[in-house]
Amino acid sequence: MSQTIVIDPVTRIEGHAKITLQLDDAGQVKEAQFHVTQLRGFEKFCEGRPFYEMPSLMARICGICPVSHLIASAKACDQLLAVQIPAPAIKLRRILNLAQMIQSHALSFFYLSAPDLLLGMDADPAQRNIFGVLQQEPRLARGGIRLRQFGQQVIEILAGKRIHPAWIVPGGVSEPLTSAKREVILAAIPEVQAIIEQTLTWFKNVIGNYREEILTFANFPTLFMGLVNEVGSLEHYDGLLRLIDAEGNMVQSGFPAADYSRYLGEDTETWSYLKSPYYKPLGYPQGLYRVGPLARLNMASWCGTPRADEELRQFKHLSPQERLSSFHFHYARLIEILYGIEQIEALLHEPDILDRHVRAFANPNCYEGVGMAEAPRGTLIHHYWIDEHGLITRANLVIATGHNNLAMNRGILQVAKHFVRGDQLTEGMLNRVEAVIRAYDPCLSCSTHAVGKMPLHLEIHDATGQVLHEVQRP
Amino acid sequence: MSKVLILGYGNCLRGDDGIGWLAAEKLQVSLIHPDLQVCTAHQLYPEMVAQLRDIDYVIFIDASVEGIPGQISCSHLSDQPVSGSTLGHTFAPQQLLACAAALYGRAPAAHLYTVTGVSFAYETQVSSLMQLILPVLVRDIERLCAALLMEASPM
């Protein structure tokens, strides 16, 4: 008798999602769907607003990665102005972007996923959370807190506040960096670099415990997409958008932000509010691809900073099969944190970083602008149209998490087929289904902050809809 | 090294939820002492645990939906782990204290001041009742701080 398993969080305020698993008559998982059940509406309610409000408006999309939206939005507005951004401003924007990546990756790894990695996927949910990590590995927890704090402090030092800062503006940034502020950031670099290096050492020692998860956590061939620069190194702020296949072969060598709609389509499904971008030449849904840290590291030839380059070399020594596993988003995040710290230090030593000319001014000179940047979770695109008064007439946002939607759905199916048994459901099985989503670190993490003990209401229905079995986790 | 930390937190765009932030802003002006630190925040988050490491006393200030509107409550907090803790959109003072105890082997003594709000609608101003209560709240905390600072640095 076929059955449906519904994993539906019962207590969420922002970022709501549920998972449906359809079992066949033998009790094996046949289908899986990842439903995003909230509607944001940003693309609509910004219509009629002055374009220069967009960075501040769009930053409110997210409380974890507002800087990403600030940057993509400001870059779109830069195009509307058709100005050349002063070089120091670009570097300062890069620093802010990297700081946000550090704190966001630290949140994902240490707060959300470390409980699984340290305590085990089957550990008691009452312990499988940040407090369990604090008790079992206080040094690891302290390190994670410090890394997140560092990223947020850099954001606060540069931009005035940690969340929804207004410092990045069309044309550049609103204020230059002072020498005193630079010294404060530089003083923290040795400590945080040591922390991430210790964490990488710890992680590489424990991932051998997760062979099964590595093989089954959304481990399948996909395209990868991300920004590349002219030298092929890791890139988060600018460049062209490239796609490669699972073997690393070039699929699309690189196109500018303005051309994204020629290569990327967006489809919708009736069971989710999250759009499903896809690579148009391969059609929907065959054109699925992945973005984010795993994609970026699979694409980059090197990072461009010494210690991160060494870690990337080790990462590249993983087997091709392993490098396809979404489990290794975690590994990639740690390498990106290391890169971010090294790169922030390098940028702060640039000779023009304290330059006072950090903004170009103009009235709108174009009616359409596209801004693109790499957010912690992947490529982020903001596309605006304005009228002759500079008012927004239309906006299209392609959010990083959306790029991974098709892959997340396929990933849930793969992990559920391997681990879930309808006739003997265990909490550990559910946790693995959640964990594959956590590996992607979707912005829906707003709805999955409950590390180790996500409130779940699980129902098993028979073909007539009658509830056969029910499990609730408060 | 500050021995007393005041943390006023809340969402200033949600009416009376901003009372903690407002109170802290007043205290930043009225209380100047080398052993005192006053901070504001939208909410409590785990990274704040680093601020608690070298603190003897922490005073949290927040709005509440419990009780009679305008009611000021003050309670002493424990650092014992809160059962069923999950990291979500709410991170309680007790969880912060428990983090400090787990990480550093100790947590500061803590008081939580709450004021029962009238309205938490989308507004940038607190209600008129909160505006009346604010000076009373500030005065209460000033008195507590004076006593704590005397205790921390006896003359």
XYZ file of C-alpha atoms in Angstrom:
629
model
C 0.000 0.000 0.000
C 1.521 3.350 -1.014
C 2.079 5.916 1.664
C 2.934 9.578 1.966
C 5.274 10.911 4.617
C 4.958 14.626 5.268
C 7.632 16.428 7.235
C 6.058 19.768 8.080
C 7.558 22.165 10.638
C 4.807 23.395 12.955
C 6.462 26.484 14.499
C 8.164 28.880 12.087
C 7.949 32.604 11.618
C 10.200 33.181 8.569
C 11.387 30.795 5.853
C 8.876 28.023 5.919
C 9.271 24.710 4.158
C 8.087 21.154 4.289
C 9.144 17.877 2.722
C 6.881 15.233 1.250
C 8.067 11.670 0.727
C 5.928 9.342 -1.332
C 6.420 5.649 -0.615
C 5.566 2.811 -2.973
C 3.728 -0.370 -2.039
C 6.945 -1.905 -0.783
C 7.528 0.990 1.615
C 10.431 2.361 -0.402
C 10.731 6.058 -1.188
C 9.500 6.723 -4.707
C 9.261 10.521 -4.859
C 10.311 13.493 -2.753
C 9.443 17.159 -2.869
C 10.861 20.149 -1.061
C 8.077 22.704 -0.648
C 8.880 26.319 0.109
C 5.704 27.596 1.579
C 6.270 31.305 2.116
C 5.871 34.157 -0.337
C 8.128 37.196 0.048
C 6.853 39.597 -2.614
C 9.960 41.822 -2.834
C 9.911 41.787 -6.634
C 6.452 43.313 -6.570
C 6.284 45.796 -3.746
C 9.432 47.629 -4.818
C 7.701 48.756 -8.017
C 7.293 52.516 -7.967
C 10.148 53.096 -5.510
C 13.149 55.277 -6.421
C 15.997 53.109 -7.626
C 18.382 54.472 -4.999
C 16.193 52.944 -2.273
C 16.703 49.475 -3.674
C 19.888 48.500 -1.813
C 18.301 49.292 1.542
C 15.027 47.652 0.575
C 16.635 44.557 -0.826
C 18.922 44.121 2.161
C 15.758 43.377 4.134
C 15.232 40.196 2.164
C 17.513 38.475 4.618
C 18.931 38.961 8.057
C 21.785 36.519 7.507
C 23.111 37.716 4.180
C 21.876 41.288 3.743
C 25.303 42.345 2.467
C 24.929 40.050 -0.538
C 21.697 41.758 -1.502
C 23.236 45.155 -0.852
C 26.080 44.370 -3.233
C 23.993 42.832 -6.007
C 21.476 45.651 -5.735
C 24.120 48.372 -5.679
C 25.779 46.836 -8.710
C 22.486 46.903 -10.569
C 22.112 50.561 -9.595
C 25.712 51.216 -10.673
C 24.620 50.141 -14.144
C 21.587 52.401 -14.027
C 23.934 55.290 -13.272
C 26.469 54.026 -15.818
C 29.352 55.148 -13.622
C 32.808 53.781 -12.955
C 33.147 52.783 -9.340
C 36.355 54.026 -7.670
C 38.831 51.178 -7.188
C 39.045 51.660 -3.395
C 35.268 51.344 -3.184
C 35.354 48.054 -5.049
C 37.944 46.742 -2.612
C 35.905 47.886 0.362
C 32.819 46.219 -1.077
C 34.873 43.053 -1.530
C 35.969 43.157 2.101
C 32.398 43.525 3.281
C 31.290 40.678 1.034
C 34.024 38.413 2.391
C 33.221 39.340 5.982
C 29.653 38.375 5.427
C 30.662 35.125 3.824
C 32.795 34.312 6.858
C 30.004 34.930 9.356
C 27.365 33.208 7.261
C 29.516 30.127 6.651
C 30.406 30.060 10.354
C 26.732 30.111 11.253
C 25.980 27.284 8.842
C 28.881 25.093 9.855
C 29.248 25.605 13.571
C 25.702 26.335 14.655
C 23.596 24.361 12.227
C 25.671 21.421 11.004
C 28.431 20.834 13.575
C 25.976 19.179 15.967
C 25.411 16.441 13.350
C 29.097 16.182 12.504
C 30.336 16.156 16.079
C 27.585 14.289 17.898
C 26.360 12.078 15.065
C 23.292 12.035 12.867
C 21.573 9.609 15.230
C 22.392 11.413 18.458
C 19.659 12.350 20.882
C 18.005 15.503 19.488
C 17.985 16.987 22.971
C 21.799 17.015 22.794
C 22.304 17.405 19.067
C 22.429 21.197 19.077
C 24.791 24.059 19.747
C 24.666 23.353 23.479
C 25.746 19.781 22.857
C 28.664 21.114 20.853
C 29.491 23.568 23.632
C 29.623 20.777 26.163
C 31.479 18.191 24.114
C 33.864 20.388 22.162
C 33.962 23.815 23.806
C 37.033 24.816 21.840
C 35.249 24.122 18.565
C 32.192 26.042 19.750
C 34.288 28.978 20.966
C 36.017 29.050 17.613
C 32.762 29.092 15.722
C 31.363 31.875 17.851
C 34.564 33.870 17.387
C 34.543 33.441 13.610
C 30.958 34.569 13.357
C 31.693 37.442 15.688
C 34.714 38.449 13.580
C 32.689 38.559 10.381
C 29.976 40.604 12.020
C 32.467 42.947 13.638
C 34.136 43.650 10.303
C 30.720 44.442 8.865
C 29.948 46.718 11.791
C 33.328 48.451 11.622
C 33.059 49.126 7.909
C 29.357 49.667 7.480
C 28.119 50.958 10.801
C 25.932 48.044 11.858
C 25.870 44.277 11.611
C 22.498 43.750 10.040
C 21.030 45.753 7.163
C 23.832 48.306 6.997
C 23.361 51.169 4.552
C 27.014 51.745 3.694
C 27.004 50.199 0.208
C 25.296 52.641 -2.109
C 24.871 53.151 -5.837
C 28.199 54.424 -7.099
C 30.379 52.992 -4.350
C 30.299 53.194 -0.576
C 29.180 56.075 1.592
C 32.340 56.494 3.691
C 36.015 55.677 3.309
C 37.902 53.385 5.658
C 39.962 54.982 8.404
C 43.400 53.852 9.475
C 42.170 53.145 12.995
C 39.410 50.868 11.762
C 41.814 49.042 9.488
C 44.138 48.340 12.405
C 41.306 46.943 14.505
C 40.425 44.429 11.796
C 44.038 43.491 11.083
C 44.672 42.848 14.767
C 42.078 40.071 14.788
C 43.368 38.238 11.704
C 45.957 35.917 13.351
C 43.476 34.636 15.900
C 40.657 33.881 13.468
C 42.993 32.354 10.916
C 44.299 29.981 13.557
C 40.737 29.040 14.461
C 39.710 28.124 10.942
C 42.896 26.167 10.327
C 42.284 24.149 13.496
C 38.701 23.575 12.398
C 39.813 22.327 8.998
C 42.179 19.898 10.659
C 39.372 18.657 12.913
C 36.954 18.337 10.015
C 39.330 16.371 7.827
C 39.793 13.960 10.736
C 36.075 13.339 11.251
C 34.717 13.155 7.728
C 35.860 9.553 7.544
C 32.923 8.818 9.869
C 30.507 9.958 7.166
C 31.376 7.760 4.202
C 27.774 6.696 3.765
C 26.490 10.269 3.898
C 29.165 11.470 1.489
C 28.090 8.857 -1.038
C 24.375 9.556 -0.702
C 23.926 13.239 0.203
C 22.854 14.683 -3.131
C 25.809 12.975 -4.759
C 25.044 12.992 -8.468
C 26.440 14.636 -11.565
C 25.242 18.169 -12.128
C 26.471 21.286 -13.762
C 28.140 23.807 -11.483
C 27.779 27.547 -11.887
C 29.595 30.506 -10.436
C 31.547 33.672 -11.075
C 35.014 33.452 -12.514
C 37.605 36.163 -13.017
C 40.138 36.527 -15.809
C 42.749 34.402 -14.012
C 40.432 31.547 -13.018
C 40.750 32.024 -9.279
C 38.025 31.977 -6.662
C 35.783 34.985 -7.157
C 32.901 36.451 -5.161
C 32.387 40.019 -6.327
C 32.784 40.391 -10.075
C 33.579 38.601 -13.311
C 31.687 36.399 -15.722
C 29.251 33.606 -14.953
C 30.532 30.195 -15.961
C 29.064 26.699 -16.051
C 31.034 23.460 -15.997
C 29.886 19.867 -16.006
C 30.523 17.217 -13.377
C 33.840 16.262 -15.000
C 35.022 19.844 -14.979
C 34.525 20.417 -18.697
C 33.487 23.860 -19.835
C 29.818 24.095 -20.691
C 29.532 27.873 -20.852
C 32.832 29.708 -20.648
C 31.448 32.887 -19.165
C 28.818 35.497 -19.806
C 28.274 38.905 -18.233
C 25.501 39.620 -15.763
C 23.427 41.424 -18.378
C 23.111 38.205 -20.411
C 21.880 35.924 -17.636
C 18.373 35.584 -19.063
C 19.776 34.224 -22.322
C 21.209 31.215 -20.509
C 19.150 30.835 -17.346
C 15.448 30.183 -17.286
C 13.140 30.114 -14.291
C 10.290 27.671 -13.981
C 7.758 27.180 -11.238
C 6.067 24.205 -9.662
C 2.621 24.173 -8.157
C 3.885 22.771 -4.887
C 6.457 25.442 -4.013
C 6.874 29.208 -3.981
C 10.580 28.841 -4.718
C 11.345 29.249 -8.401
C 13.510 26.678 -10.146
C 16.221 28.218 -12.305
C 17.747 25.970 -14.946
C 20.299 26.131 -17.759
C 18.191 26.877 -20.811
C 20.149 24.968 -23.482
C 19.450 21.723 -21.585
C 15.840 22.533 -20.824
C 13.823 22.018 -17.676
C 14.497 20.123 -15.474
C 17.548 18.534 -17.150
C 19.366 21.845 -16.944
C 19.736 21.673 -13.193
C 22.942 22.976 -11.709
C 24.430 23.728 -8.330
C 25.870 26.972 -6.984
C 27.608 27.958 -3.781
C 30.852 26.948 -2.089
C 31.034 23.469 -3.628
C 30.431 24.856 -7.106
C 32.916 27.673 -6.645
C 35.705 25.376 -5.480
C 35.024 22.836 -8.212
C 35.338 25.657 -10.734
C 38.289 27.587 -9.327
C 41.800 26.639 -10.366
C 43.158 28.275 -7.239
C 42.004 30.617 -4.495
C 44.731 33.218 -4.729
C 45.796 33.169 -1.083
C 48.521 30.840 0.212
C 46.828 28.759 2.900
C 43.522 28.513 1.100
C 45.405 27.413 -2.007
C 46.978 24.593 -0.055
C 43.578 23.526 1.285
C 42.087 23.720 -2.193
C 44.842 21.446 -3.472
C 43.870 18.889 -0.833
C 40.210 19.309 -1.708
C 40.984 18.669 -5.366
C 42.595 15.374 -4.326
C 39.195 14.050 -3.359
C 37.885 11.580 -5.880
C 35.664 13.028 -8.611
C 32.776 11.123 -7.018
C 33.406 12.689 -3.629
C 33.663 16.188 -5.060
C 30.128 15.829 -6.411
C 28.701 15.149 -2.962
C 26.699 17.956 -1.425
C 28.063 16.775 1.901
C 31.242 18.545 0.878
C 29.537 21.889 0.895
C 30.714 21.823 4.512
C 34.337 21.282 3.496
C 34.097 23.989 0.861
C 32.656 26.460 3.357
C 35.611 26.032 5.671
C 38.047 26.636 2.835
C 36.142 29.741 1.827
C 36.293 31.053 5.398
C 40.060 30.627 5.315
C 40.253 32.336 1.938
C 38.040 35.164 3.153
C 40.286 35.866 6.141
C 43.452 35.826 4.050
C 41.920 37.961 1.338
C 40.568 40.545 3.786
C 44.077 40.904 5.165
C 45.536 41.293 1.680
C 42.957 43.901 0.673
C 43.532 45.903 3.847
C 47.180 46.193 2.840
C 46.357 47.575 -0.606
C 47.953 51.041 -0.976
C 44.693 52.790 -1.884
C 42.441 51.138 0.685
C 42.276 54.324 2.785
C 41.599 56.565 -0.196
C 38.828 59.061 0.447
C 37.346 58.952 -3.049
C 34.931 56.069 -2.658
C 31.832 57.065 -4.565
C 30.866 58.104 -8.078
C 27.815 60.322 -8.450
C 25.395 60.604 -11.366
C 21.755 60.634 -12.324
C 20.375 57.564 -14.092
C 21.748 57.072 -17.559
C 20.283 53.650 -18.321
C 16.825 52.218 -17.914
C 17.968 48.706 -17.097
C 20.648 47.358 -14.791
C 21.777 43.899 -13.678
C 23.926 43.291 -10.621
C 25.494 39.932 -9.900
C 27.672 38.680 -7.043
C 28.420 35.494 -5.180
C 26.478 35.290 -1.948
C 27.501 32.703 0.651
C 24.940 30.323 -0.849
C 25.678 30.993 -4.486
C 25.161 33.368 -7.365
C 22.784 36.218 -6.674
C 21.265 38.333 -9.424
C 19.300 41.573 -9.143
C 17.752 42.940 -12.315
C 15.977 46.305 -12.312
C 14.079 48.357 -14.838
C 13.337 52.049 -14.224
C 11.369 54.794 -15.920
C 12.572 58.269 -16.855
C 12.013 59.421 -13.281
C 14.255 56.731 -11.836
C 11.341 54.792 -10.383
C 11.422 51.013 -10.436
C 8.989 49.613 -12.989
C 10.028 46.008 -12.641
C 12.468 43.865 -10.689
C 13.608 40.285 -11.074
C 15.618 38.600 -8.382
C 17.315 35.267 -8.874
C 18.220 34.228 -5.374
C 21.194 32.000 -4.668
C 19.151 29.348 -2.921
C 16.765 29.204 -5.865
C 19.554 28.040 -8.178
C 19.903 24.960 -5.970
C 16.191 24.200 -5.803
C 16.183 21.421 -8.397
C 19.317 19.914 -6.893
C 17.878 20.061 -3.381
C 14.786 18.223 -4.505
C 16.824 15.545 -6.186
C 19.076 15.404 -3.119
C 16.174 14.790 -0.782
C 15.009 11.955 -2.991
C 18.427 10.352 -3.062
C 19.014 10.500 0.686
C 15.464 9.459 1.492
C 15.679 6.462 -0.844
C 18.818 5.360 0.926
C 17.935 6.000 4.548
C 14.152 6.156 4.981
C 12.089 3.025 5.621
C 8.384 3.667 5.873
C 7.793 0.685 8.116
C 10.442 1.634 10.659
C 10.798 5.373 10.779
C 13.472 6.653 13.098
C 14.442 10.135 14.138
C 17.879 9.626 12.616
C 16.300 9.003 9.215
C 14.415 12.295 9.437
C 17.543 14.064 10.558
C 19.421 12.875 7.488
C 16.712 14.239 5.227
C 17.017 17.560 7.039
C 20.802 17.339 6.977
C 20.994 17.198 3.198
C 19.060 20.451 3.087
C 21.388 21.924 5.703
C 24.356 20.987 3.538
C 23.096 23.451 0.951
C 22.673 26.057 3.684
C 19.585 27.481 1.992
C 18.290 30.864 3.021
C 15.469 28.762 4.319
C 17.849 28.219 7.161
C 15.704 30.964 8.658
C 13.267 28.091 9.126
C 15.766 25.464 10.118
C 17.656 27.144 12.908
C 16.512 24.376 15.206
C 19.777 22.436 15.249
C 19.376 18.899 16.339
C 15.757 19.200 17.154
C 13.740 20.747 14.390
C 10.102 20.830 15.359
C 8.509 18.240 13.108
C 5.106 16.813 12.626
C 5.292 13.586 10.670
C 2.238 11.844 9.344
C 2.041 8.667 7.337
C -1.099 8.467 5.241
C -2.425 5.513 3.339
C -3.708 5.852 -0.211
C -7.108 6.964 1.069
C -5.581 9.733 3.149
C -6.178 8.035 6.456
C -3.458 8.727 8.996
C -1.738 5.443 9.793
C 1.030 6.733 11.977
C 1.907 10.052 13.521
C 5.038 11.353 15.187
C 5.443 14.783 16.684
C 8.630 16.397 17.787
C 7.959 19.636 19.712
C 37.304 45.581 31.875
C 33.640 46.281 32.580
C 32.103 44.483 35.515
C 28.503 45.366 34.773
C 26.873 44.964 31.395
C 23.450 46.278 30.453
C 21.846 44.721 27.362
C 18.687 46.380 26.120
C 17.203 44.594 23.145
C 14.143 44.509 20.953
C 12.730 45.520 17.590
C 12.316 49.282 17.408
C 10.053 48.897 14.387
C 7.497 46.918 16.389
C 6.111 49.487 18.789
C 6.621 48.590 22.439
C 9.095 45.854 21.567
C 11.638 48.664 21.407
C 11.352 49.552 25.086
C 14.477 47.604 26.013
C 16.526 49.387 23.370
C 15.115 52.779 24.410
C 15.891 52.182 28.052
C 19.456 51.206 27.227
C 19.896 54.360 25.159
C 18.786 56.458 28.143
C 21.140 54.577 30.425
C 24.049 55.128 28.055
C 23.640 58.824 28.778
C 22.730 58.744 32.455
C 25.188 56.104 33.622
C 28.849 56.744 32.955
C 31.238 54.509 34.830
C 34.489 52.811 33.844
C 33.164 49.451 35.018
C 29.885 49.736 33.145
C 29.045 48.841 29.557
C 25.652 49.527 27.995
C 24.694 47.869 24.704
C 21.661 47.721 22.457
C 20.682 44.976 20.057
C 17.769 43.801 17.972
C 17.906 40.452 19.697
C 20.215 38.259 21.714
C 22.543 36.026 19.722
C 25.241 33.493 20.645
C 28.165 35.752 19.718
C 27.269 37.927 22.697
C 28.638 35.207 24.948
C 32.100 36.657 24.395
C 30.927 39.875 26.041
C 29.917 37.967 29.165
C 33.292 36.400 29.754
C 34.709 39.096 32.004
C 31.469 40.458 33.402
C 30.315 40.125 37.005
C 26.727 41.239 36.479
C 24.516 41.498 33.410
C 21.179 43.265 33.234
C 18.879 42.344 30.376
C 16.050 44.694 29.398
C 13.212 43.467 27.186
C 9.540 43.897 26.463
C 7.019 41.286 27.474
C 3.551 40.200 26.439
C 2.804 38.699 29.827
C 1.075 40.557 32.636
C -0.569 43.926 32.867
C 0.517 46.580 30.326
C 3.062 48.859 31.922
C 4.048 46.309 34.537
C 7.785 46.267 35.274
C 9.169 42.921 36.381
C 12.643 42.116 37.580
C 13.859 38.577 38.027
C 17.155 36.955 38.879
C 18.262 34.520 36.169
C 19.937 31.173 36.481
C 22.701 29.926 34.198
C 21.344 26.407 34.150
C 20.821 25.002 30.631
C 17.328 25.569 29.347
C 15.711 22.249 28.490
C 14.675 21.638 24.912
C 16.929 24.397 23.739
C 17.064 24.996 20.055
C 18.688 27.829 18.250
C 15.958 29.713 16.521
C 14.634 33.175 16.158
C 14.374 33.550 19.914
C 17.481 33.228 22.028
C 16.661 33.723 25.667
C 18.918 35.344 28.271
C 19.108 32.010 30.081
C 20.494 30.378 26.935
C 23.150 33.059 26.680
C 24.110 32.504 30.295
C 24.180 28.737 29.766
C 26.515 29.263 26.789
C 28.829 31.349 28.947
C 28.853 28.731 31.691
C 29.597 25.958 29.182
C 32.326 27.892 27.389
C 34.056 29.730 30.188
C 33.162 27.733 33.272
C 31.200 30.598 34.743
C 28.384 32.958 33.930
C 27.772 36.410 35.390
C 24.984 37.001 37.844
C 22.018 38.210 35.850
C 18.825 40.168 36.175
C 16.088 40.433 33.597
C 13.909 43.535 33.509
C 10.782 43.251 31.417
C 8.039 45.722 30.729
C 4.659 44.482 29.562
C 3.839 46.215 26.312
C 0.580 47.565 24.999
C 1.095 47.243 21.263
C 3.644 45.421 19.100
C 2.299 46.682 15.804
C 4.529 47.997 13.021
C 5.398 51.363 14.536
C 8.583 53.253 15.184
C 7.329 54.777 18.427
C 6.484 53.096 21.704
C 3.025 53.637 23.150
C 2.241 56.592 25.403
C 2.104 54.207 28.360
C 5.650 53.043 27.644
C 6.782 56.630 27.419
C 5.375 57.186 30.907
C 6.932 53.993 32.260
C 10.349 54.536 30.696
C 11.690 56.971 33.312
C 10.551 54.656 36.103
C 12.274 51.707 34.443
C 15.452 53.681 33.903
C 15.474 54.876 37.494
C 15.042 51.324 38.817
C 17.943 50.102 36.748
C 20.095 53.048 37.734
C 19.572 52.165 41.392
C 20.423 48.520 40.788
C 23.524 49.504 38.837
C 24.656 51.852 41.562
C 24.428 49.047 44.092
C 26.188 46.563 41.818
C 28.977 48.949 40.978
C 29.485 49.724 44.649
C 29.705 46.003 45.281
C 32.138 45.476 42.390
C 34.349 48.393 43.397
C 33.907 48.983 47.102
C 35.275 52.261 48.321
